[in-house]
Coordinates of C-alpha atoms and ligand atoms in Angstrom, one line a residue:
X16 CA 0.0 0.0 0.0
X17 CA 1.2 3.4 -0.8
X18 CA 0.0 6.7 0.8
X19 CA 0.3 10.1 -0.7
X20 CA -0.5 13.6 0.4
X21 CA -2.1 16.1 -1.9
X22 CA 0.6 18.7 -1.2
X23 CA 3.3 16.4 -2.5
X24 CA 1.7 16.0 -5.8
X25 CA 3.1 17.2 -9.1
X26 CA 0.9 18.7 -11.7
X27 CA -0.5 16.0 -13.8
X28 CA 0.2 15.6 -17.4
X29 CA -0.9 12.6 -19.4
X30 CA 0.0 11.9 -23.0
X31 CA -2.7 10.8 -25.3
X32 CA -1.2 8.5 -27.8
X33 CA -4.1 7.4 -29.9
X34 CA -3.2 4.0 -31.6
X35 CA -6.8 2.8 -32.2
X36 CA -7.4 4.1 -35.7
X37 CA -9.2 0.9 -36.8
X38 CA -11.9 1.8 -34.3
X39 CA -12.2 5.4 -35.3
X40 CA -10.1 8.5 -36.1
X41 CA -10.1 12.1 -35.3
X42 CA -11.6 14.4 -37.9
X43 CA -9.0 15.9 -40.4
X44 CA -8.7 19.7 -39.8
X45 CA -9.7 20.3 -43.5
X46 CA -12.7 18.1 -43.0
X47 CA -13.7 20.0 -39.9
X48 CA -13.5 23.2 -41.8
X49 CA -15.6 21.8 -44.6
X50 CA -18.3 20.6 -42.2
X51 CA -18.3 24.0 -40.5
X52 CA -18.8 25.7 -43.9
X53 CA -21.6 23.2 -44.6
X54 CA -23.2 24.2 -41.4
X55 CA -22.7 27.9 -41.6
X56 CA -22.6 29.1 -45.3
X57 CA -23.7 26.1 -47.4
X58 CA -26.4 25.0 -45.0
X59 CA -29.1 24.6 -47.5
X60 CA -31.2 21.5 -48.2
X61 CA -29.9 20.0 -51.4
X62 CA -33.6 19.2 -52.3
X63 CA -34.5 23.0 -52.3
X64 CA -34.8 24.7 -55.6
X65 CA -33.6 28.2 -54.3
X66 CA -30.0 29.3 -54.5
X67 CA -29.1 28.1 -51.0
X68 CA -30.3 24.6 -51.9
X69 CA -28.6 24.6 -55.3
X70 CA -25.3 25.3 -53.6
X71 CA -25.8 22.5 -51.2
X72 CA -26.7 20.2 -54.1
X73 CA -23.6 21.2 -56.0
X74 CA -21.5 20.4 -53.0
X75 CA -23.1 17.0 -52.7
X76 CA -22.5 16.2 -56.3
X77 CA -19.0 17.4 -56.1
X78 CA -18.2 15.1 -53.2
X79 CA -19.8 12.2 -55.0
X80 CA -17.8 12.8 -58.1
X81 CA -14.6 13.0 -56.1
X82 CA -15.4 9.7 -54.4
X83 CA -16.3 8.1 -57.7
X84 CA -13.0 9.1 -59.2
X85 CA -11.0 7.9 -56.3
X86 CA -12.9 4.6 -56.0
X87 CA -12.9 4.3 -59.8
X88 CA -16.5 3.2 -59.8
X89 CA -17.1 3.7 -63.6
X90 CA -20.8 3.2 -64.3
X91 CA -21.5 2.0 -60.8
X92 CA -23.2 4.1 -58.2
X93 CA -22.2 5.6 -54.8
X94 CA -25.0 6.2 -52.4
X95 CA -24.4 8.5 -49.3
X96 CA -25.6 6.9 -46.1
X97 CA -24.8 6.9 -42.4
X98 CA -21.9 4.5 -42.4
X99 CA -20.9 0.9 -43.2
X100 CA -23.4 -0.8 -41.0
X101 CA -26.1 0.8 -43.0
X102 CA -24.3 0.1 -46.2
X103 CA -24.1 -3.6 -45.2
X104 CA -27.8 -3.7 -44.4
X105 CA -28.7 -2.1 -47.7
X106 CA -26.5 -4.4 -49.7
X107 CA -27.7 -7.6 -47.9
X108 CA -31.4 -6.5 -48.2
X109 CA -30.9 -5.8 -52.0
X110 CA -29.2 -9.2 -52.5
X111 CA -31.8 -11.1 -50.5
X112 CA -34.7 -9.4 -52.2
X113 CA -33.2 -10.3 -55.6
X114 CA -32.8 -14.0 -54.3
X115 CA -36.5 -14.0 -53.3
X116 CA -37.5 -12.7 -56.6
X117 CA -35.5 -15.1 -58.6
X118 CA -36.7 -17.9 -56.5
X119 CA -40.4 -16.8 -57.0
X120 CA -39.8 -16.7 -60.7
X121 CA -38.7 -20.3 -60.6
X122 CA -35.0 -19.5 -61.4
X123 CA -32.2 -21.6 -59.9
X124 CA -30.7 -19.7 -56.9
X125 CA -28.2 -20.8 -54.3
X126 CA -29.5 -21.8 -50.9
X127 CA -26.5 -20.5 -48.9
X128 CA -25.4 -17.2 -47.6
X129 CA -21.6 -17.4 -47.2
X130 CA -19.5 -14.9 -45.2
X131 CA -15.9 -15.0 -44.3
X132 CA -15.4 -16.3 -40.7
X133 CA -13.6 -13.1 -39.7
X134 CA -16.0 -10.6 -41.1
X135 CA -17.1 -7.7 -38.9
X136 CA -20.1 -8.9 -36.9
X137 CA -22.4 -6.5 -38.8
X138 CA -22.2 -8.9 -41.7
X139 CA -23.4 -12.3 -40.2
X140 CA -25.8 -10.5 -37.9
X141 CA -27.4 -8.6 -40.9
X142 CA -27.6 -11.8 -43.0
X143 CA -29.3 -13.7 -40.1
X144 CA -31.7 -10.7 -39.5
X145 CA -32.9 -10.2 -43.1
X146 CA -32.9 -14.0 -43.7
X147 CA -35.4 -14.2 -40.9
X148 CA -37.4 -11.1 -41.7
X149 CA -37.8 -12.0 -45.3
X150 CA -38.6 -15.6 -44.3
X151 CA -36.1 -17.0 -46.8
X152 CA -34.8 -19.8 -44.7
X153 CA -31.3 -19.8 -46.4
X154 CA -28.4 -21.4 -44.8
X155 CA -25.6 -19.3 -43.3
X156 CA -22.2 -20.6 -43.6
X157 CA -19.0 -19.1 -42.3
X158 CA -16.1 -19.6 -44.8
X159 CA -13.1 -20.8 -42.9
X160 CA -9.8 -18.9 -43.0
X161 CA -6.3 -20.4 -42.6
X162 CA -3.8 -19.5 -39.8
X163 CA -2.9 -16.4 -41.7
X164 CA -6.5 -15.2 -41.8
X165 CA -6.9 -15.8 -45.5
X166 CA -10.1 -17.4 -46.9
X167 CA -10.1 -21.0 -47.7
X168 CA -10.5 -20.9 -51.5
X169 CA -10.9 -24.7 -51.9
X170 CA -13.9 -24.6 -49.6
X171 CA -15.3 -21.5 -51.4
X172 CA -15.1 -23.3 -54.7
X173 CA -16.9 -26.2 -53.2
X174 CA -19.6 -24.0 -51.8
X175 CA -20.1 -21.6 -54.6
X176 CA -22.5 -23.6 -56.7
X177 CA -25.0 -23.4 -53.9
X178 CA -24.2 -19.8 -52.8
X179 CA -26.6 -17.0 -53.3
X180 CA -24.5 -14.2 -51.7
X181 CA -20.9 -14.2 -50.8
X182 CA -19.5 -11.6 -48.2
X183 CA -15.8 -11.1 -47.8
X184 CA -14.1 -8.1 -46.3
X185 CA -11.1 -6.3 -48.0
X186 CA -9.1 -6.0 -44.9
X187 CA -9.8 -7.3 -41.4
X188 CA -10.4 -4.7 -38.7
X189 CA -8.8 -6.7 -35.9
X190 CA -5.8 -8.2 -37.6
X191 CA -5.4 -6.0 -40.7
X192 CA -5.1 -9.1 -42.8
X193 CA -5.7 -8.1 -46.4
X194 CA -7.9 -10.6 -48.3
X195 CA -6.9 -12.0 -51.6
X196 CA -9.8 -10.4 -53.5
X197 CA -8.2 -11.2 -56.8
X198 CA -8.0 -14.9 -56.0
X199 CA -11.7 -14.9 -54.7
X200 CA -12.8 -13.3 -58.0
X201 CA -10.9 -15.9 -59.9
X202 CA -12.8 -18.7 -58.0
X203 CA -16.1 -16.9 -58.6
X204 CA -15.2 -16.6 -62.3
X205 CA -14.0 -20.2 -62.8
X206 CA -17.0 -21.7 -61.1
X207 CA -19.3 -19.5 -63.2
X208 CA -21.1 -18.6 -60.0
X209 CA -24.2 -16.4 -60.1
X210 CA -23.6 -15.4 -56.4
X211 CA -23.8 -11.7 -55.6
X212 CA -20.6 -10.5 -53.9
X213 CA -20.4 -8.0 -51.0
X214 CA -17.0 -6.7 -50.1
X215 CA -16.7 -4.7 -46.9
X216 CA -14.2 -2.0 -47.8
X217 CA -14.2 -0.1 -44.6
X218 CA -10.6 -0.8 -43.5
X219 CA -9.2 -0.7 -47.0
X220 CA -10.4 2.8 -47.8
X221 CA -7.3 5.0 -48.3
X222 CA -4.9 2.1 -47.6
X223 CA -5.4 -0.3 -50.6
X224 CA -6.1 0.6 -54.2
X225 CA -9.7 -0.2 -54.9
X226 CA -10.6 0.1 -58.7
X227 CA -14.1 -1.0 -58.3
X228 CA -15.2 -0.9 -61.9
X229 CA -12.6 -3.4 -62.8
X230 CA -13.8 -6.1 -60.3
X231 CA -17.0 -8.0 -60.2
X232 CA -17.8 -6.7 -56.7
X233 CA -21.6 -6.0 -56.5
X234 CA -21.6 -4.0 -53.3
X235 CA -18.9 -2.3 -51.2
X236 CA -19.8 -0.4 -48.0
X237 CA -17.4 2.4 -46.7
X238 CA -17.4 4.4 -43.5
X239 CA -16.2 8.0 -43.1
X240 CA -15.0 7.8 -39.5
X241 CA -12.3 5.3 -40.2
X242 CA -10.6 7.8 -42.4
X243 CA -10.7 11.1 -40.7
X244 CA -14.3 12.1 -41.6
X245 CA -16.9 12.3 -38.8
X246 CA -19.0 9.4 -37.5
X247 CA -22.4 9.0 -39.2
X248 CA -21.4 9.4 -42.8
X249 CA -20.6 6.7 -45.2
X250 CA -21.0 5.4 -48.8
X251 CA -22.3 2.3 -50.5
X252 CA -20.9 1.3 -53.9
X253 CA -23.4 -0.6 -56.1
X254 CA -22.2 -2.1 -59.3
X255 CA -24.1 -1.0 -62.5
X256 CA -26.8 -3.7 -62.9
X257 CA -26.6 -5.1 -59.4
X258 CA -30.0 -5.6 -57.9
X259 CA -31.0 -2.7 -55.4
X260 CA -33.7 -2.3 -52.8
X261 CA -33.7 0.8 -50.7
X262 CA -33.5 0.3 -47.0
X263 CA -34.9 3.8 -46.2
X264 CA -37.7 5.3 -48.3
X265 CA -39.5 8.6 -48.0
X266 CA -38.6 11.8 -49.6
X267 CA -36.7 10.2 -52.5
X268 CA -33.3 11.7 -51.8
X269 CA -30.4 10.0 -53.5
X270 CA -32.4 9.2 -56.5
X271 CA -34.9 7.3 -54.3
X272 CA -32.1 5.0 -53.2
X273 CA -31.7 6.4 -49.8
X274 CA -34.3 8.8 -48.5
X275 CA -33.8 11.3 -45.7
X276 CA -32.2 14.7 -45.8
X277 CA -28.5 14.2 -46.5
X278 CA -26.0 14.7 -43.8
X279 CA -24.3 17.6 -45.5
X280 CA -21.7 18.4 -42.8
X281 CA -20.6 14.8 -42.9
X282 CA -20.6 14.6 -46.7
X283 CA -18.6 17.9 -47.0
X284 CA -16.1 16.6 -44.5
X285 CA -15.9 13.2 -46.5
X286 CA -15.2 15.4 -49.6
X287 CA -12.2 17.1 -47.9
X288 CA -10.9 13.6 -47.1
X289 CA -11.2 12.4 -50.7
X290 CA -9.5 15.7 -51.8
X291 CA -6.7 15.0 -49.5
X292 CA -6.4 11.4 -50.7
X293 CA -6.4 12.6 -54.3
X294 CA -3.7 15.4 -53.7
X295 CA -1.6 12.9 -51.9
X296 CA -0.1 15.6 -49.7
X297 CA -1.8 15.0 -46.4
X298 CA -1.7 11.4 -45.4
X299 CA 1.5 9.3 -44.8
X300 CA 2.5 7.1 -47.6
X301 CA 2.1 3.4 -47.3
X302 CA 5.9 3.1 -47.1
X303 CA 6.1 5.6 -44.2
X304 CA 3.3 3.8 -42.5
X305 CA 5.2 0.5 -42.9
X306 CA 8.3 2.1 -41.3
X307 CA 6.1 3.4 -38.4
X308 CA 4.7 -0.1 -37.9
X309 CA 8.1 -1.6 -38.0
X310 CA 9.3 0.8 -35.3
X311 CA 6.3 -0.2 -33.1
X312 CA 6.9 -3.9 -33.8
X313 CA 10.6 -3.5 -32.8
X314 CA 9.7 -1.7 -29.6
X315 CA 7.3 -4.4 -28.7
X316 CA 9.9 -7.1 -29.4
X317 CA 12.4 -5.4 -27.2
X318 CA 10.0 -4.6 -24.4
X319 CA 8.4 -8.1 -24.4
X320 CA 10.9 -10.6 -25.9
X321 CA 8.3 -13.3 -25.9
X322 CA 5.7 -11.3 -27.8
X323 CA 3.9 -13.1 -30.7
X324 CA 2.3 -11.4 -33.6
X325 CA -1.2 -12.8 -34.5
X326 CA -1.3 -11.9 -38.1
X327 CA 1.5 -12.2 -40.8
X328 CA 2.9 -8.7 -41.2
X329 CA 3.6 -9.2 -44.9
X330 CA -0.1 -9.7 -45.8
X331 CA -1.7 -7.2 -43.4
X332 CA -2.4 -3.4 -43.6
X333 CA 0.8 -1.5 -42.8
X334 CA -1.3 0.3 -40.1
X335 CA -2.2 -2.6 -37.9
X336 CA -0.4 -4.9 -35.3
X337 CA -2.2 -7.6 -33.4
X338 CA -0.1 -9.2 -30.7
X339 CA -0.1 -11.3 -27.5
X340 CA 2.3 -11.5 -24.7
X341 CA 2.4 -14.7 -22.7
X342 CA 1.0 -14.4 -19.2
X343 CA -0.7 -11.1 -19.7
X344 CA -4.4 -11.0 -20.6
X345 CA -5.6 -8.4 -23.1
X346 CA -7.2 -6.5 -20.2
X347 CA -4.0 -6.5 -18.1
X348 CA -1.9 -5.2 -20.9
X349 CA -4.5 -2.7 -22.0
X350 CA -5.0 -1.3 -18.5
X351 CA -1.2 -0.6 -18.2
X352 CA -0.9 0.7 -21.8
X353 CA -3.8 3.0 -21.2
X354 CA -2.2 4.2 -18.0
X355 CA 0.8 5.2 -20.2
X356 CA -1.4 7.1 -22.4
X357 CA -1.6 4.5 -25.2
X358 CA -5.1 4.1 -26.5
X359 CA -5.2 0.6 -28.0
X360 CA -7.8 -2.1 -28.2
X361 CA -8.3 -5.8 -27.5
X362 CA -9.9 -6.4 -30.8
X363 CA -12.8 -4.6 -32.5
X364 CA -14.1 -1.6 -30.7
X365 CA -17.7 -3.1 -30.9
X366 CA -16.7 -6.1 -28.8
X367 CA -14.4 -4.2 -26.4
X368 CA -17.0 -4.2 -23.7
X369 CA -17.7 -8.0 -23.8
X370 CA -14.1 -9.1 -22.9
X371 CA -14.6 -12.4 -24.8
X372 CA -11.7 -14.0 -26.6
X373 CA -11.5 -12.7 -30.3
X374 CA -13.7 -14.7 -32.7
X375 CA -11.4 -13.5 -35.5
X376 CA -8.3 -15.1 -34.0
X377 CA -10.3 -18.2 -32.9
X378 CA -11.3 -18.6 -36.6
X379 CA -7.6 -18.4 -37.5
X380 CA -7.1 -21.4 -35.1
X381 CA -4.9 -19.6 -32.7
X382 CA -4.5 -21.1 -29.2
X383 CA -6.8 -19.9 -26.5
X384 CA -4.1 -17.9 -24.6
X385 CA -3.3 -15.8 -27.7
X386 CA -7.0 -15.1 -28.4
X387 CA -7.6 -14.1 -24.8
X388 CA -4.4 -11.9 -24.7
X389 CA -4.6 -10.2 -28.0
X390 CA -4.0 -6.5 -28.3
X391 CA -4.6 -4.5 -31.4
X392 CA -2.6 -1.4 -32.1
X393 CA -3.6 0.6 -35.2
X394 CA -2.2 3.8 -36.6
X395 CA -4.0 6.1 -38.9
X396 CA -2.6 7.7 -42.0
X397 CA -2.1 11.0 -40.1
X398 CA 0.4 9.4 -37.8
X399 CA 3.8 11.1 -37.6
X400 CA 7.3 10.3 -36.3
X401 CA 6.7 12.1 -33.0
X402 CA 3.6 9.9 -32.2
X403 CA 5.5 6.8 -33.0
X404 CA 8.6 7.8 -30.9
X405 CA 6.4 8.6 -27.9
X406 CA 4.5 5.3 -28.4
X407 CA 7.7 3.3 -28.5
X408 CA 8.9 5.1 -25.3
X409 CA 5.6 4.4 -23.6
X410 CA 5.7 0.7 -24.6
X411 CA 9.2 0.4 -23.0
X412 CA 8.0 2.1 -19.8
X413 CA 5.0 -0.3 -19.6
X414 CA 7.3 -3.3 -19.8
X415 CA 9.5 -1.9 -17.0
X416 CA 6.5 -1.2 -14.9
X417 CA 5.1 -4.7 -15.4
X418 CA 8.4 -6.3 -14.6
X419 CA 8.9 -4.3 -11.4
X420 CA 5.2 -5.0 -10.4
X421 CA 5.7 -8.7 -11.0
X422 CA 8.8 -8.7 -8.7
X423 CA 6.5 -7.5 -5.8
X424 CA 4.2 -9.8 -3.9
X425 CA 2.0 -11.9 -6.2
X426 CA -1.4 -10.5 -6.0
X427 CA -4.3 -12.5 -4.6
X428 CA -7.3 -12.7 -6.9
X429 CA -10.0 -10.3 -5.5
X430 CA -12.2 -12.5 -3.3
X431 CA -15.4 -11.0 -4.4
X432 CA -14.8 -10.0 -8.0
X433 CA -16.3 -13.2 -9.3
X434 CA -19.7 -12.5 -7.8
X435 CA -20.1 -8.8 -8.5
X436 CA -23.4 -7.4 -7.5
X437 CA -25.6 -5.3 -9.6
X438 CA -24.7 -1.6 -9.9
X439 CA -25.8 0.3 -6.9
X440 CA -26.5 3.9 -8.0
X441 CA -26.3 5.3 -4.5
X442 CA -22.6 4.3 -4.3
X443 CA -21.7 6.2 -7.3
X444 CA -20.1 9.6 -6.9
X445 CA -19.9 11.8 -10.0
X446 CA -16.8 13.9 -10.6
X447 CA -18.7 17.0 -10.4
X448 CA -19.9 16.1 -6.8
X449 CA -16.6 14.9 -5.5
X450 CA -15.2 18.2 -4.1
X451 CA -18.5 18.9 -2.2
X452 CA -18.5 15.3 -1.0
X453 CA -15.0 15.5 0.3
X454 CA -15.6 18.9 1.9
X455 CA -18.5 17.3 3.8
X456 CA -16.4 14.1 4.6
X457 CA -13.0 15.4 5.4
X458 CA -12.3 11.9 7.1
X459 CA -12.8 10.1 3.7
X460 CA -10.2 7.7 2.5
X461 CA -9.6 7.8 -1.2
X462 CA -8.3 4.5 -2.6
X463 CA -6.9 3.9 -6.1
X464 CA -7.6 0.2 -6.8
X465 CA -5.8 -0.1 -10.2
X466 CA -3.0 -2.6 -10.3
X467 CA 0.6 -1.9 -9.4
X468 CA 2.1 -1.4 -12.9
X469 CA -0.7 1.1 -13.9
X470 CA 0.0 3.0 -10.8
X471 CA 3.7 3.1 -11.5
X472 CA 3.2 4.2 -15.0
X473 CA 0.6 6.9 -14.2
X474 CA 0.1 8.2 -10.8
X475 CA -3.4 9.5 -11.0
X476 CA -3.5 11.2 -7.7
X477 CA -2.5 14.5 -9.2
X478 CA -5.6 14.2 -11.5
X479 CA -7.8 13.9 -8.5
X480 CA -6.0 16.7 -6.7
X481 CA -6.3 18.9 -9.8
X482 CA -10.0 18.3 -9.9
X483 CA -10.3 18.9 -6.1
X484 CA -8.5 22.2 -6.0
X485 CA -10.4 23.1 -2.9
X486 CA -10.2 19.7 -1.2
X487 CA -9.1 19.5 2.4
X488 CA -5.3 19.9 2.5
X489 CA -4.9 16.9 4.8
X490 CA -6.8 14.5 2.4
X491 CA -4.7 11.5 1.7
X492 CA -4.9 8.9 -1.1
X493 CA -4.1 5.3 -0.8
X494 CA -3.1 3.0 -3.6
X495 CA -4.3 -0.6 -2.9
X496 CA -4.7 -2.8 -6.0
X497 CA -8.0 -4.5 -6.3
X498 CA -6.1 -7.8 -6.2
X499 CA -4.7 -7.0 -2.7
X500 CA -7.8 -5.5 -1.0
X501 CA -8.2 -8.5 1.2
X502 CA -4.7 -7.9 2.7
X503 CA -5.7 -4.4 3.6
X504 CA -9.2 -5.2 4.9
X505 CA -8.8 -3.7 8.2
X506 CA -7.5 -0.3 6.9
X507 CA -10.5 0.1 4.7
X508 CA -13.0 -1.3 7.3
X509 CA -11.7 1.2 9.9
X510 CA -12.0 4.3 7.7
X511 CA -15.3 6.1 8.5
X512 CA -15.9 6.7 4.7
X513 CA -14.2 5.1 1.8
X514 CA -14.2 6.3 -1.9
X515 CA -12.7 3.9 -4.4
X516 CA -11.4 5.2 -7.7
X517 CA -9.9 3.5 -10.8
X518 CA -9.7 4.2 -14.6
X519 CA -13.1 3.4 -15.8
X520 CA -15.2 2.9 -12.7
X521 CA -15.5 -0.8 -13.0
X522 CA -12.9 -2.0 -10.6
X523 CA -13.8 0.7 -8.1
X524 CA -17.4 -0.5 -8.2
X525 CA -16.3 -4.1 -7.5
X526 CA -14.1 -2.8 -4.6
X527 CA -17.2 -0.9 -3.2
X528 CA -19.3 -4.0 -3.5
X529 CA -16.6 -6.1 -1.7
X530 CA -16.3 -3.7 1.1
X531 CA -20.0 -3.3 1.5
X532 CA -20.2 -7.1 1.9
X533 CA -17.6 -6.9 4.6
X534 CA -20.2 -4.8 6.5
X535 CA -19.0 -1.3 5.8
X536 CA -22.0 1.1 5.0
X537 CA -20.2 4.3 4.1
X538 CA -18.7 3.1 0.9
X539 CA -18.6 4.9 -2.5
X540 CA -16.9 4.8 -5.9
X541 CA -16.1 7.3 -8.5
X542 CA -18.5 6.8 -11.4
X543 CA -16.7 6.8 -14.8
X544 CA -13.3 6.7 -13.2
X545 CA -10.3 8.9 -14.0
X546 CA -11.0 8.6 -17.7
X547 CA -13.6 11.3 -17.3
X548 CA -11.4 13.6 -15.4
X549 CA -9.5 14.8 -18.4
X550 CA -10.7 16.6 -21.4
X551 CA -13.5 19.0 -22.0
X552 CA -16.9 18.8 -20.2
X553 CA -19.2 16.3 -21.8
X554 CA -21.9 18.8 -22.5
Ligands
PLP11 N1 -16.9 -3.2 -41.2 C1 -15.7 -3.1 -40.6 C2 -14.5 -3.9 -41.2 C3 -15.5 -2.3 -39.6 O1 -14.3 -2.1 -39.0 C4 -16.5 -1.4 -39.1 C5 -16.4 -0.6 -37.9 O2 -15.8 -1.0 -36.9 C6 -17.8 -1.6 -39.7 C7 -18.0 -2.5 -40.7 C8 -19.0 -0.7 -39.3 O3 -18.8 0.5 -39.7 P1 -19.7 1.8 -39.1 O4 -19.1 2.1 -37.8 O5 -19.5 2.8 -40.1 O6 -21.1 1.3 -39.1

């Protein structure tokens, strides 16, 4: 246990090294400016026939034509929408309506919906949903991948004669593995398949050449927020002649293909991103990104000599590293990396909350320990040398902290964590209420329950002190890792009031529940944890 006085604390400064670009990215300054213009000067409704509307319409079509050029869609169409999940829905609905129609007309049509086993969850979920809603009773089949994450083309060839729709992503969000779309296309051609083909292009946009008119891809969804445009804007490519059924109908926008007044700030921002891509002067080149990734790879290898990389680096995006370190769970590593300011992920952002082993790595046949220890580090095309240098230094610091924490007494598993009780709202203190609470409870004991290495990397007490500028000067903080609470039972039981704190509020809630079960009634925890202490007010 460590005990600190507020007076001893240094001013807090935490780096924010964002290495989770496959989850989302910040918005490019030029894209922000374009969105701002679309909200202030060019704010018209593109369907209005007055001048303000005509300006908005011109902007909309200018962005579309930039995107059409960049993606080389030829006679195909690009429909603006809210993002890739919507694009996937629309493509699947379109394909399944066509299957139904063909079936009703007595035409031969496959009975299977085939998707790559490592697809983003939006794909199989959407296939299952529309298959049920439309009452088609088609069979969903996950196309196996090999240990490198590449589709099994022999199985594909076997399944194709009975396949109505094939879904394969261009690049995987968790591993960065780049699918061999040319080889898949060859299998489709050589088997003379009539299957429709959906390619999720989200992670490939801006990182891989996509010349859509030269492929037989029928549908390709894209998402703005993975490439420095805001969330809530995306595009769906539809090959000329591919069946189409709108998902959203109403006012007839987008030529009736996607109704609803267009998200013009988002579309304008996307336009600025396509302009930057076309000029080639804003984003790092693939060679530079490759160099950055090698630097990160080397720093991981020297920090953790037994690190293993979960995807072959020579056939994955130059922006993604997925790795595991023996004896560290994803959560343990991510906690300490986050304490060092490194924002990384255990897999896809969508599944981050569930803490289950990665289904993507499971599909690649990796052993359980690797699927349960995986950490994804992904850089965006705006990364620069300074970010990479700081990230490498932070990785080295994390390894040192983990080593020195391991040298200390082996932690006991928290006795009560396994049977966590439901959230007790009355235990939760909000940041805004903390100073007043501590004024009223000057005897309160504040306990940071993060693990030793996290505490070594980032002493969060100054954060709290900073937030509590008028807190009682004699206030003391204690650091007792959640895994060692049992050993310090009497200290916490004897304190008249206890407030547990951690990074996200999860472990502090567990600690509060544990102490409550020990019979202490004046127990609280800081809702949202330190994570909410930084940055601007939420509203
Ligand atoms: N497909 C892939 C490969 C993704 O990475 C994501 C986002 O995580 C999606 C689809 C969903 O995209 P959106 O957030 O635009 O709905």
